XYZ file of C-alpha atoms in Angstrom:
610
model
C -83.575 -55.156 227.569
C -81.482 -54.910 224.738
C -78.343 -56.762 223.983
C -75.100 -55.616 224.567
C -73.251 -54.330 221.102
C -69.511 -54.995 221.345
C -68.606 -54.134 217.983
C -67.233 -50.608 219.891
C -64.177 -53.223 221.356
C -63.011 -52.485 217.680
C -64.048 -48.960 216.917
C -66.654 -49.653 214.187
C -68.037 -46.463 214.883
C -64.521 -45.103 214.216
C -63.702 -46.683 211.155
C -66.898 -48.555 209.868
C -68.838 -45.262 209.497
C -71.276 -44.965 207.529
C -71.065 -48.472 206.087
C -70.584 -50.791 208.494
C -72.562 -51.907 211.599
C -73.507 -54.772 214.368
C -77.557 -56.160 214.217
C -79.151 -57.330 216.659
C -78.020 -60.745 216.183
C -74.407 -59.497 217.291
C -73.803 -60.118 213.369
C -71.634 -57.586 211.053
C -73.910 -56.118 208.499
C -72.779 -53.800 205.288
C -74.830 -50.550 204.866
C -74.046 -50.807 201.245
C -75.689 -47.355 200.636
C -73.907 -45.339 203.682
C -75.936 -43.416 205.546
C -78.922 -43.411 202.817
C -79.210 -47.194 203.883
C -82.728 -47.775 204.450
C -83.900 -49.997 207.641
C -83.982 -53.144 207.249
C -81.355 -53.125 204.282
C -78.395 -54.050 205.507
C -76.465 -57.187 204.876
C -75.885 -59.813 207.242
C -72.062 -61.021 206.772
C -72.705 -64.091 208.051
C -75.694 -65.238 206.303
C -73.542 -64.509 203.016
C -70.453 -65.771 204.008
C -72.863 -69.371 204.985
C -74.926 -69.082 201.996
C -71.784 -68.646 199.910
C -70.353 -72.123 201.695
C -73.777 -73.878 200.753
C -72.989 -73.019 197.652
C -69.735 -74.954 197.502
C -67.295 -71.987 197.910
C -64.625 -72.636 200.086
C -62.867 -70.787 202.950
C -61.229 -68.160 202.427
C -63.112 -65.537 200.634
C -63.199 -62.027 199.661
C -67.002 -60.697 199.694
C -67.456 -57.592 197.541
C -70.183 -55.211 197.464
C -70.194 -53.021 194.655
C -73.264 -50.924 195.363
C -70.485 -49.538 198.249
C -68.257 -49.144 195.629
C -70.984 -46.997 193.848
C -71.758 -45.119 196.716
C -68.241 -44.247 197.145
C -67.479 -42.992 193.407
C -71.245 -41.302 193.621
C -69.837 -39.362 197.265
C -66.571 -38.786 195.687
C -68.338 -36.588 192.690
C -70.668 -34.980 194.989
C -68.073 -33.854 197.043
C -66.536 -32.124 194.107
C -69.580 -30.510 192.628
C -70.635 -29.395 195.931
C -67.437 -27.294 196.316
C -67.447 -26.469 192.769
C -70.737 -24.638 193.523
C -70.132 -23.364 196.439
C -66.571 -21.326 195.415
C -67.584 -20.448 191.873
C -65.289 -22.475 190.272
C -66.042 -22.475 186.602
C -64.047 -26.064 184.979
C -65.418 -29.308 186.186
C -64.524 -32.292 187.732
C -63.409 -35.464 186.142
C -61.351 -38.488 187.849
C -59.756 -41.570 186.775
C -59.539 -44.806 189.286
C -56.075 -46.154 188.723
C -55.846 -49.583 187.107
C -53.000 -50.847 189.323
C -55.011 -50.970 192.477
C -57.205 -53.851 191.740
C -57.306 -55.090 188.781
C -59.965 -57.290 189.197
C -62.428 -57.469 185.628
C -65.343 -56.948 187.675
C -64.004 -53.908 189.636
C -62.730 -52.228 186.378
C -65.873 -52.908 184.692
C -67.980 -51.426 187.650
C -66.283 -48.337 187.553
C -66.526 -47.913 183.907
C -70.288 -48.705 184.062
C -71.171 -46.886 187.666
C -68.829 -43.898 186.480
C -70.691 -43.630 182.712
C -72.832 -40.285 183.704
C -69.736 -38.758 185.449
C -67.521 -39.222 182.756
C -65.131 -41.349 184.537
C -61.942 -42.905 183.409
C -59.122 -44.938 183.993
C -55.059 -44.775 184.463
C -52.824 -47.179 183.781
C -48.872 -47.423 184.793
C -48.242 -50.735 182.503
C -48.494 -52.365 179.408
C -50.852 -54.873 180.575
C -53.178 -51.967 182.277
C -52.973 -49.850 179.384
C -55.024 -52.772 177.241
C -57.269 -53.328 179.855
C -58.169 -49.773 180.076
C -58.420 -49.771 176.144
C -60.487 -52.104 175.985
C -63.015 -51.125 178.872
C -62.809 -47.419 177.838
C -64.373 -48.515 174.899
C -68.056 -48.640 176.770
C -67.088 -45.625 178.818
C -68.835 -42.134 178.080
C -67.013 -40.389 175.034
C -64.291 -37.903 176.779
C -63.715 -40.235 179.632
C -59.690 -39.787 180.538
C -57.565 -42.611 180.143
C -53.904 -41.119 181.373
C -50.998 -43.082 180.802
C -48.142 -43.013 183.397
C -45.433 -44.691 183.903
C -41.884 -45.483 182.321
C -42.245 -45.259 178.382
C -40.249 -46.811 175.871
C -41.289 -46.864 172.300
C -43.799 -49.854 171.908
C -45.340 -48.233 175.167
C -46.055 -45.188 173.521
C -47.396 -46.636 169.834
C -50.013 -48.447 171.996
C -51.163 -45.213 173.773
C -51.059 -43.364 170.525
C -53.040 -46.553 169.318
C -55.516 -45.925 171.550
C -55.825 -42.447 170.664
C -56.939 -43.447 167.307
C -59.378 -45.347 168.498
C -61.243 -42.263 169.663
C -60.336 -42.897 173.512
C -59.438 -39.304 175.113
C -55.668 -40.779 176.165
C -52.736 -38.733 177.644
C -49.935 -39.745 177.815
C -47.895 -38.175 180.875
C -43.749 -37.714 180.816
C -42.063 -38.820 183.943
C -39.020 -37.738 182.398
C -37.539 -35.451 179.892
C -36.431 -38.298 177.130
C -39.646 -39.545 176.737
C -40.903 -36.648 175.066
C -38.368 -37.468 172.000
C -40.156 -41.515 171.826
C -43.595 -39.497 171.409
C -42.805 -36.988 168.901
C -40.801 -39.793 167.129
C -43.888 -42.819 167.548
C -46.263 -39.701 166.747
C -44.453 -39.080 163.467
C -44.748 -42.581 162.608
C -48.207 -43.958 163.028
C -49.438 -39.981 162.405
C -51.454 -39.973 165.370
C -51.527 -36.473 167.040
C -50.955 -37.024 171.112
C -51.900 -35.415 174.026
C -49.692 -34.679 176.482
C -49.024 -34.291 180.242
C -46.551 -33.864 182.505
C -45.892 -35.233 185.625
C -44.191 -32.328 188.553
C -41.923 -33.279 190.813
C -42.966 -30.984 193.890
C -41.305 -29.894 196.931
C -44.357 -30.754 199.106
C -44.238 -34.235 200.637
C -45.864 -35.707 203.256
C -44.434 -37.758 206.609
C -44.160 -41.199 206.897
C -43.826 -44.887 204.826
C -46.132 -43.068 201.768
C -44.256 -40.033 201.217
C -40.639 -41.798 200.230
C -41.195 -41.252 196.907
C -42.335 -37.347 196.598
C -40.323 -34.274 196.748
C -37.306 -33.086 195.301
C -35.715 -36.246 195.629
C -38.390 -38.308 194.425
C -38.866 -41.393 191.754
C -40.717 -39.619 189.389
C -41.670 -36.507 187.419
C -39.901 -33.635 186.950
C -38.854 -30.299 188.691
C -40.302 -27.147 187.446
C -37.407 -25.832 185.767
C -37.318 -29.134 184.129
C -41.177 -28.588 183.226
C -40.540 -25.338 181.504
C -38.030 -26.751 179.149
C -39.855 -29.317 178.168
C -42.416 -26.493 177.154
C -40.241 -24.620 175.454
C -38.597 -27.332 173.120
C -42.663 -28.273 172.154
C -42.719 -24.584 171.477
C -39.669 -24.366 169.063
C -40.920 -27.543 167.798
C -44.564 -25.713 167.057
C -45.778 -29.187 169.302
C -46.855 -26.662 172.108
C -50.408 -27.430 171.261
C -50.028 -31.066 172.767
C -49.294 -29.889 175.996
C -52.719 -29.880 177.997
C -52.321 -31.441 181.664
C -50.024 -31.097 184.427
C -50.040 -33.708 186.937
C -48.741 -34.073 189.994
C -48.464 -37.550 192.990
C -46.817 -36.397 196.396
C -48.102 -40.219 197.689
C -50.863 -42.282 199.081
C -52.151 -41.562 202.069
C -51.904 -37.980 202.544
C -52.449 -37.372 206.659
C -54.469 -34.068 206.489
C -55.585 -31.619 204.037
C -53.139 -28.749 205.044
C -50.924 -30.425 202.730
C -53.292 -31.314 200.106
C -53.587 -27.724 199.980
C -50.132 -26.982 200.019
C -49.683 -29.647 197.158
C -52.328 -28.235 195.264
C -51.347 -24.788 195.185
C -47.726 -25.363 194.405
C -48.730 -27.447 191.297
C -51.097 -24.877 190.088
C -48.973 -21.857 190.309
C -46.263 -24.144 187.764
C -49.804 -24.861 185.610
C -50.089 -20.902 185.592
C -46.591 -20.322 184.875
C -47.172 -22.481 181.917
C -50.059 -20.590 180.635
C -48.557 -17.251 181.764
C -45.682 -17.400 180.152
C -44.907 -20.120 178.306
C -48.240 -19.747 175.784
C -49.544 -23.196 176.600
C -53.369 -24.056 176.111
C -53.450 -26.081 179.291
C -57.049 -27.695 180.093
C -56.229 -29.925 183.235
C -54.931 -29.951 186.077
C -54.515 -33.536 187.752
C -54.025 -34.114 191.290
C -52.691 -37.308 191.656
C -53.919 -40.085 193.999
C -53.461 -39.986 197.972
C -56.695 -39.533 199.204
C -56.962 -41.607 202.336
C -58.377 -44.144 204.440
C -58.871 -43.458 208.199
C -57.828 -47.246 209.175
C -57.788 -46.555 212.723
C -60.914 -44.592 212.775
C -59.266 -42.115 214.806
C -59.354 -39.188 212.138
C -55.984 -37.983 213.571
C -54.165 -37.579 210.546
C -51.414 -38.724 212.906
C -49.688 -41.892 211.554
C -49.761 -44.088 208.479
C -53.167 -45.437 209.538
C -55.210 -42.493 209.796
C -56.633 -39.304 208.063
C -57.807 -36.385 209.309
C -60.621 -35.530 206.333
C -63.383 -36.878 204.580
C -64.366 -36.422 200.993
C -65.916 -33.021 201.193
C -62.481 -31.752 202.786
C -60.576 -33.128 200.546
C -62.633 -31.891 197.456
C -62.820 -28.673 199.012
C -59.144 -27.664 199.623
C -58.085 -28.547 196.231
C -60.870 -26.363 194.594
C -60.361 -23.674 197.424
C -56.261 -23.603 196.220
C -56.638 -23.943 192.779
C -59.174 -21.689 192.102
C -57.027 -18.814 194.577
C -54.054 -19.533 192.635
C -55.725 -18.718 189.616
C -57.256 -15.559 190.625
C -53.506 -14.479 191.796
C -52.009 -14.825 188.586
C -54.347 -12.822 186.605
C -57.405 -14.822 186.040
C -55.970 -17.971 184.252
C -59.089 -20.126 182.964
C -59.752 -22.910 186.095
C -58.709 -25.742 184.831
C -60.817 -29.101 185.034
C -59.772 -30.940 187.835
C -58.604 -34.586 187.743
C -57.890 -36.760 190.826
C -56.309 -40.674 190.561
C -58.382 -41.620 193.622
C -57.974 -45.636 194.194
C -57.667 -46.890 197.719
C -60.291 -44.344 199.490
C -62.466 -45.798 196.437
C -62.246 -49.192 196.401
C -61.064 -50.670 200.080
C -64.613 -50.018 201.759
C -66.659 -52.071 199.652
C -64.665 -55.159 199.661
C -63.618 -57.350 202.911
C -61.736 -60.965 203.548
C -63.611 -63.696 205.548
C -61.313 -65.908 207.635
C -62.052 -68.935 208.982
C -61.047 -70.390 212.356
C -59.417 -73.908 212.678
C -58.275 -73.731 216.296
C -57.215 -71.807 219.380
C -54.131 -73.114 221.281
C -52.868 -70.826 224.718
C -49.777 -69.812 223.934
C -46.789 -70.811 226.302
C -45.668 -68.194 228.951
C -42.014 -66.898 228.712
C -39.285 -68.179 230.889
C -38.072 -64.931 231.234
C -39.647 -62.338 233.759
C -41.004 -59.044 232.811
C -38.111 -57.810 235.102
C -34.876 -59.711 233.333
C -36.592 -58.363 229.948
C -36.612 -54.933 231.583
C -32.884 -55.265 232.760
C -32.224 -56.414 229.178
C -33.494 -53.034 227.523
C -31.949 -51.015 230.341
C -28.575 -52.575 229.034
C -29.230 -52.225 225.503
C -30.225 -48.615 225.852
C -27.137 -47.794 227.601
C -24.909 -49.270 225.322
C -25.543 -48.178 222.015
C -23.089 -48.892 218.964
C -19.538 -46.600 219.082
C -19.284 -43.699 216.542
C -17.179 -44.033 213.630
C -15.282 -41.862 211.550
C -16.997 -39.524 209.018
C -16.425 -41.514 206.202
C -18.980 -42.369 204.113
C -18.381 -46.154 204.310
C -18.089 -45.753 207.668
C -21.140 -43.849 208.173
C -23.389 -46.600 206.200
C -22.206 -49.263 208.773
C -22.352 -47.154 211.795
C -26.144 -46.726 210.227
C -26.638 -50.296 210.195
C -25.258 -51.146 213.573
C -27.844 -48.844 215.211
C -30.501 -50.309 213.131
C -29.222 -54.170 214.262
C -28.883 -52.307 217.674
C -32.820 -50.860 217.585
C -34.542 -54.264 215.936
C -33.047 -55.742 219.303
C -34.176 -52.902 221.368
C -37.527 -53.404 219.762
C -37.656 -57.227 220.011
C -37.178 -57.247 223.591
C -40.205 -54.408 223.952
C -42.247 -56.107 222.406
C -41.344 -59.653 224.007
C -41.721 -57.509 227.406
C -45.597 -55.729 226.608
C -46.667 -59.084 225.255
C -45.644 -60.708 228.627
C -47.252 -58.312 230.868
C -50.428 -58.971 228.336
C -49.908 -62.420 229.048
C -49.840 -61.995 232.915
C -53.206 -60.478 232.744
C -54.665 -62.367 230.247
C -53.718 -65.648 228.871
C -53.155 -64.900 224.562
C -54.187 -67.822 222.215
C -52.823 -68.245 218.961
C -56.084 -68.655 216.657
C -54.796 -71.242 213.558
C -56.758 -69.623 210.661
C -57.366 -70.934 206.881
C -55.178 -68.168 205.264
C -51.989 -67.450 204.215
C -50.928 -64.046 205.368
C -48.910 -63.556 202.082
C -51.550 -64.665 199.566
C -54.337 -62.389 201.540
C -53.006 -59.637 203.228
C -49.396 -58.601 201.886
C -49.206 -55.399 202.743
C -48.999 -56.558 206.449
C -46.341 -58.498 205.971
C -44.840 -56.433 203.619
C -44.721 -53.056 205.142
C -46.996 -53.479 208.532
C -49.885 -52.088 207.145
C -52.720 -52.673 210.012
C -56.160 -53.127 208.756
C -59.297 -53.166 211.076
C -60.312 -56.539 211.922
C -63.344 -58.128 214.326
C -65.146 -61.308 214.499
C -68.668 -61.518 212.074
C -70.858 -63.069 214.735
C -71.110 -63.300 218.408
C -70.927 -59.755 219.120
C -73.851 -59.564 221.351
C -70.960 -62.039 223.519
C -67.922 -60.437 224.987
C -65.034 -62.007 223.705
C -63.352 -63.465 226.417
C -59.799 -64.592 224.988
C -57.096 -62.389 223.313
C -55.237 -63.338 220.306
C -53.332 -63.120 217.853
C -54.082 -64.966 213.842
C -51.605 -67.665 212.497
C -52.029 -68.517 209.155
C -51.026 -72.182 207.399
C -47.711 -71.440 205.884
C -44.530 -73.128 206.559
C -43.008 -69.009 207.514
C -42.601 -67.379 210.816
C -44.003 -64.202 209.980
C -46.880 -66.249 208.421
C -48.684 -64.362 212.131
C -51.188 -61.357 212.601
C -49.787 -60.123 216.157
C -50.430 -56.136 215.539
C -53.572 -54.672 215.274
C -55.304 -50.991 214.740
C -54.860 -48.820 218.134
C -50.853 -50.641 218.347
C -52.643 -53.266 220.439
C -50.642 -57.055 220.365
C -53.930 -58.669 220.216
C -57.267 -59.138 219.043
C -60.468 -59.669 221.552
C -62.159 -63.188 220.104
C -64.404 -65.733 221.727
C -63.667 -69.209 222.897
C -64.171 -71.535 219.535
C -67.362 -73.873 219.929
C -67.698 -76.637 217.692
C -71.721 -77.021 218.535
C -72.312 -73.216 217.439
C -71.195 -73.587 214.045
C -67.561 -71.811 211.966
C -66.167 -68.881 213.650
C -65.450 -65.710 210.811
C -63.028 -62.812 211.353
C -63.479 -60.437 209.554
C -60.361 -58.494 207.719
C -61.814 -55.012 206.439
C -61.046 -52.023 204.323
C -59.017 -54.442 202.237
C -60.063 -54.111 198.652
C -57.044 -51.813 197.894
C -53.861 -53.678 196.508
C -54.113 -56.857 198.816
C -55.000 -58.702 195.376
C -52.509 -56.729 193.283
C -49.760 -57.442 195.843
C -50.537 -61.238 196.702
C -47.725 -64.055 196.116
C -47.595 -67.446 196.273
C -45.887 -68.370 199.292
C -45.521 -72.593 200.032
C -48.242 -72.570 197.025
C -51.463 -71.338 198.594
C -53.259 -68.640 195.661
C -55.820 -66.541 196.005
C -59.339 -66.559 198.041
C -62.773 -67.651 196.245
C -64.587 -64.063 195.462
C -68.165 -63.547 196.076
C -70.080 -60.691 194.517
C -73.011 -59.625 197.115
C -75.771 -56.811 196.030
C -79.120 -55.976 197.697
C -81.765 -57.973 196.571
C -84.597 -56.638 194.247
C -86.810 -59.841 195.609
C -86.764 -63.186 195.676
C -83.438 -63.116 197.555
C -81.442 -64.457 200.361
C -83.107 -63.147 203.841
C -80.121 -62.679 206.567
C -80.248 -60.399 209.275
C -83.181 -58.423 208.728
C -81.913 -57.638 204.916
C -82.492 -59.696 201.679
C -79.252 -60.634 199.402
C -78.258 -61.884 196.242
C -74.902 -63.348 195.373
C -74.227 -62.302 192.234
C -71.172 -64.686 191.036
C -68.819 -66.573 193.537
C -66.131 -68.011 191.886
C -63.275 -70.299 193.717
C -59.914 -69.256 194.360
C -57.286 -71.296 191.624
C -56.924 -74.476 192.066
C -53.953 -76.289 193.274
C -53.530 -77.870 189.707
C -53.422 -74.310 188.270
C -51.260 -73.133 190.985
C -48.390 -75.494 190.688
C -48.642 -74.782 186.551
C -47.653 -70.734 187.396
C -44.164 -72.091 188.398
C -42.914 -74.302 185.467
C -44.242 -77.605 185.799
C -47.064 -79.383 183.242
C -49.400 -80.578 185.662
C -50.471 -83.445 183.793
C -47.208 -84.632 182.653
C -44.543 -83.875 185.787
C -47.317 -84.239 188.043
C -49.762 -86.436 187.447
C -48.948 -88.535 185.163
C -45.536 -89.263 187.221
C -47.360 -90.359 190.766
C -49.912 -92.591 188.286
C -47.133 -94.049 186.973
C -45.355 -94.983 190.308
C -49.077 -95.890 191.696
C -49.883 -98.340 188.745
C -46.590 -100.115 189.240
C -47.253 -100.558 193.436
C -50.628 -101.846 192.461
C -52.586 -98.605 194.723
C -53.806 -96.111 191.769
C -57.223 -97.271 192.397
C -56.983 -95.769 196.271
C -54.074 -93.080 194.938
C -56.153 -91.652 191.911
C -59.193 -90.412 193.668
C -57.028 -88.706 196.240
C -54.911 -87.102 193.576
C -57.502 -85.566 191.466
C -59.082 -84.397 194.307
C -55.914 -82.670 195.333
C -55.358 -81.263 192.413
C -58.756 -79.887 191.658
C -59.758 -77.798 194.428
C -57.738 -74.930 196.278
C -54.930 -75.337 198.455
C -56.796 -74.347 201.874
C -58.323 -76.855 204.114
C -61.613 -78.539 203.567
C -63.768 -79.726 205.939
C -61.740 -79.143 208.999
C -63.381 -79.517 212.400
C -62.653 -77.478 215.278
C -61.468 -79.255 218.176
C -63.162 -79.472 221.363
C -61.862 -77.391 223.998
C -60.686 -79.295 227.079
């Protein structure tokens, strides 16, 4: 009889397809070649993240799998192509992962090296992104786009046009009108001819956290009528030539593809209008990042978590909209398509191991699910007075009902967590992370991320709970998870059976990018994990090779990012003090070894379980 699989307790089938699954070992595996993963093939999670500690890489870690990561940016072209075909659309397809994303040298140097035959490129919002895509471009297929957004100011734009005479295919994109002058001024000095985009500022947005910064009132670009001018000085200027792309960002996550649609169309009727009427020899038309991630595996398009498409929907509707547009203004030339696809590229093929130090019951509340009731009751009956309809007035009266729902929503909580707790006991699982160093974005902005133990899934998990982390900060806590549920299903801890692994997933998009340095503790040690070609690792059914595995940075090299020299205000300070009590001998050894290896704990051994 075969065991039971409870990797459905956390949707895998949902959210994991086609990549992830459970063996028969109850271990998480990585199908690192979706659905074309062969039998056999797939990586045991466990059996890396062990191998990986053998090695002498410590907890935590990021595991990456860039053959995912290939298989993504290979789907992500086929998807286009296939609808490129299929509608008779006569430009091509040609994207750009954007720099800011993940940063990481290997990632950018995977994409430049997996995206060679597609022509793929990169886009970068800084100064510090722009000469990392300069210098990786370098290897990249002649052609390859390297657009340039952002805020400009004059050095900014000498470095793009520096690029340009190089030989890189760079454009640099205005996200408002004054930057144009900078370019034709920078252009005039170092006689470099640009290219040169234009970001829109469209009316089509899309609900929730990732659409705050699109539509008429959003942070960048510019409005149409704002577009035209900008044409028309080039124009009078005889600079019209220079104007090639429009480009448009309504935000990340876009919920279904109704809007990318909408989005689409609206862009290319103002990349018509510019052809149309304006004279300009537009080429491409580039759509931006906010292709999603379903999170919650629910494909409901219905919240920040989810999306309701894959990549052949989301290919399809722009080509389907562009190409219409174009027929119904006359026949303008398609234009080659350009997406700035980063999160639905790169959070599948990377995930964060986390490793269990203890599981303590957490104390029941004095308070009865019926006083917290009678609390909300009174709350909800007494909201905050209205003011007057002054403005200064109106701001406060908006932050006394905010005060007024944080307390409403407090005491919910409080309440749903208690009636958890009266039907099953929660237990706080103490893990080796610090929320703010590995997963930001929940802290941050509540961003949920799927999440299920690596072994033991052939077990039900009998305890539910919630993830603490090391730091000296109360929201230093995981207490959310995908589905709005307060906890997470997890098995006792046993000592005898060896280190207990959650696993956080999806996460290779901006966790990195985002991390701080909260009470000290860096970044996790990164392991590299491909298929093995023989003569690997054997876990799980599937062989393995780890690549590189390099530790997080070191407490020494920590404490150096915030001002001090470690070997003069550090070290050589306690050695002094040590020498003069006589105890460097038993001080030194402790020292060094404190300062040489990463902040998280070593060695730790999971208590016994009354």
């Amino acid at each position: 009889m075969a065991a039971q699989n409870y990797g459905e307790l956390y949707n895998i089938l949902g959210w994991g397809e086609p990549y992830f699954t459970v063996n028969r070992d109850g271990h998480l595996c990585v199908k690192t070649h979706g659905h074309e993963t062969k039998p056999g093939q797939e990586i045991d999670v466990v059996s890396v993240a062990e191998a990986a500690k053998e090695k002498g890489v410590q907890f935590p870690m990021i595991l990456r799998f860039p053959d995912v990561l290939k298989h993504r940016l290979d789907s992500l072209h086929v998807a286009f192509e296939k609808a490129i075909k299929h509608t008779g659309y006569t430009a091509p397809y040609q994207g750009v992962y954007p720099v800011k994303v993940n940063q990481n040298r290997a990632i950018i140097n995977d994409f430049v090296s997996f995206g060679h035959r597609h022509s793929y490129g990169l886009e970068a919002g800084s100064k510090p992104e722009l000469l990392i895509a300069m210098s990786y471009l370098t290897k990249a297929k002649p052609g390859a786009f390297l657009v340039r957004n952002g805020y400009k100011d004059a050095e900014y734009v000498a470095l793009a046009l520096s690029a340009r005479a190089m030989g890189l295919n760079v454009i640099i994109v205005l996200e408002m009108e004054e930057e144009l002058d900078i370019i034709i001024e920078q252009s005039s000095k170092l006689g470099v001819e640009p290219v040169v985009g234009v970001r829109a500022k469209l009316l089509t947005k899309i609900p929730g956290h990732f659409g705050s910064t699109a539509g008429k009132h959003g942070k960048f670009g510019l409005l149409a009528d704002k577009i035209y001018e900008v044409a028309k000085k080039l124009k009078d200027l005889n600079k019209l030539h220079w104007l090639k792309l429009l480009h448009f960002h309504i935000g990340s996550m876009i919920p279904t593809t109704d809007i990318v649609s909408s989005a689409a169309r609206e862009a290319s009727g103002i990349y018509c209008t510019l052809v149309k009427q304006y004279g300009a020899d537009m080429t491409t038309l580039d759509c931006g990042g906010g292709l999603g991630v379903d999170y919650d595996g629910t494909r409901s398009g219905s919240s920040d978590m989810s999306v309701a498409y894959g990549l052949e929907e989301y290919a399809s509707s722009i080509v389907q909209a562009v190409r219409l547009t174009c027929e119904y203004n006359g026949g303008i030339p398609h234009p080659v398509l350009c997406t700035e696809s980063g999160r639905a590229m790169v959070s599948h093929h990377s995930m964060i191991i986390l490793e269990a130090l203890s599981a303590i019951p957490e104390p029941k509340d004095d308070e009865t699910p019926e006083q917290l009731h009678s609390k909300i009751q009174r709350l909800s009956s007494n909201p905050p007075p209205p003011r007057a309809l002054m403005a200064t007035d109106l701001q406060k009266h908006a932050t006394d009902i905010q005060k007024h729902g944080v307390e409403m929503y407090k005491l919910a909580k409080k309440l749903a967590k208690r009636i958890a707790g009266d039907a099953n006991t929660i237990y706080n699982y103490h893990m080796n992370l610090s929320i703010f160093s590995l997963v930001p974005d929940f802290w941050g902005i509540k961003h949920l991320f799927p999440m299920m133990p690596a072994s033991r899934l052939n077990e039900k998990p009998t305890q539910m709970g919630t993830l603490i982390d090391i730091t000296c900060d109360s929201d230093g806590k995981i207490d959310k998870f995908i589905g709005n549920a307060e906890t997470l299903p997890l098995h006792p801890l046993d000592p005898e059976s060896g280190g207990y692994y959650v696993a956080v997933l999806l996460s290779g998009a901006y966790q990195e990018a985002l991390s701080c340095k909260h009470n000290l503790f860096g970044g996790p040690s990164i392991v590299r994990v491909k298929n093995s070609t023989g003569g690997g690792i054997v876990g799980g059914g599937g062989g393995f090779d780890i690549a590189t595995a390099d530790s997080g940075p070191t407490t020494e090299e920590l404490i150096s990012t915030v001002g001090y020299d470690v070997k003069e205000d550090i070290r050589g300070v306690i050695e002094q003090r040590a020498r003069e009590k006589g105890v460097w001998e038993k001080v030194g050894a402790f020292v060094q070894a404190g300062l040489t290896s990463m902040p998280y704990l070593v060695e730790y051994k999971v208590p016994r379980t009354a």
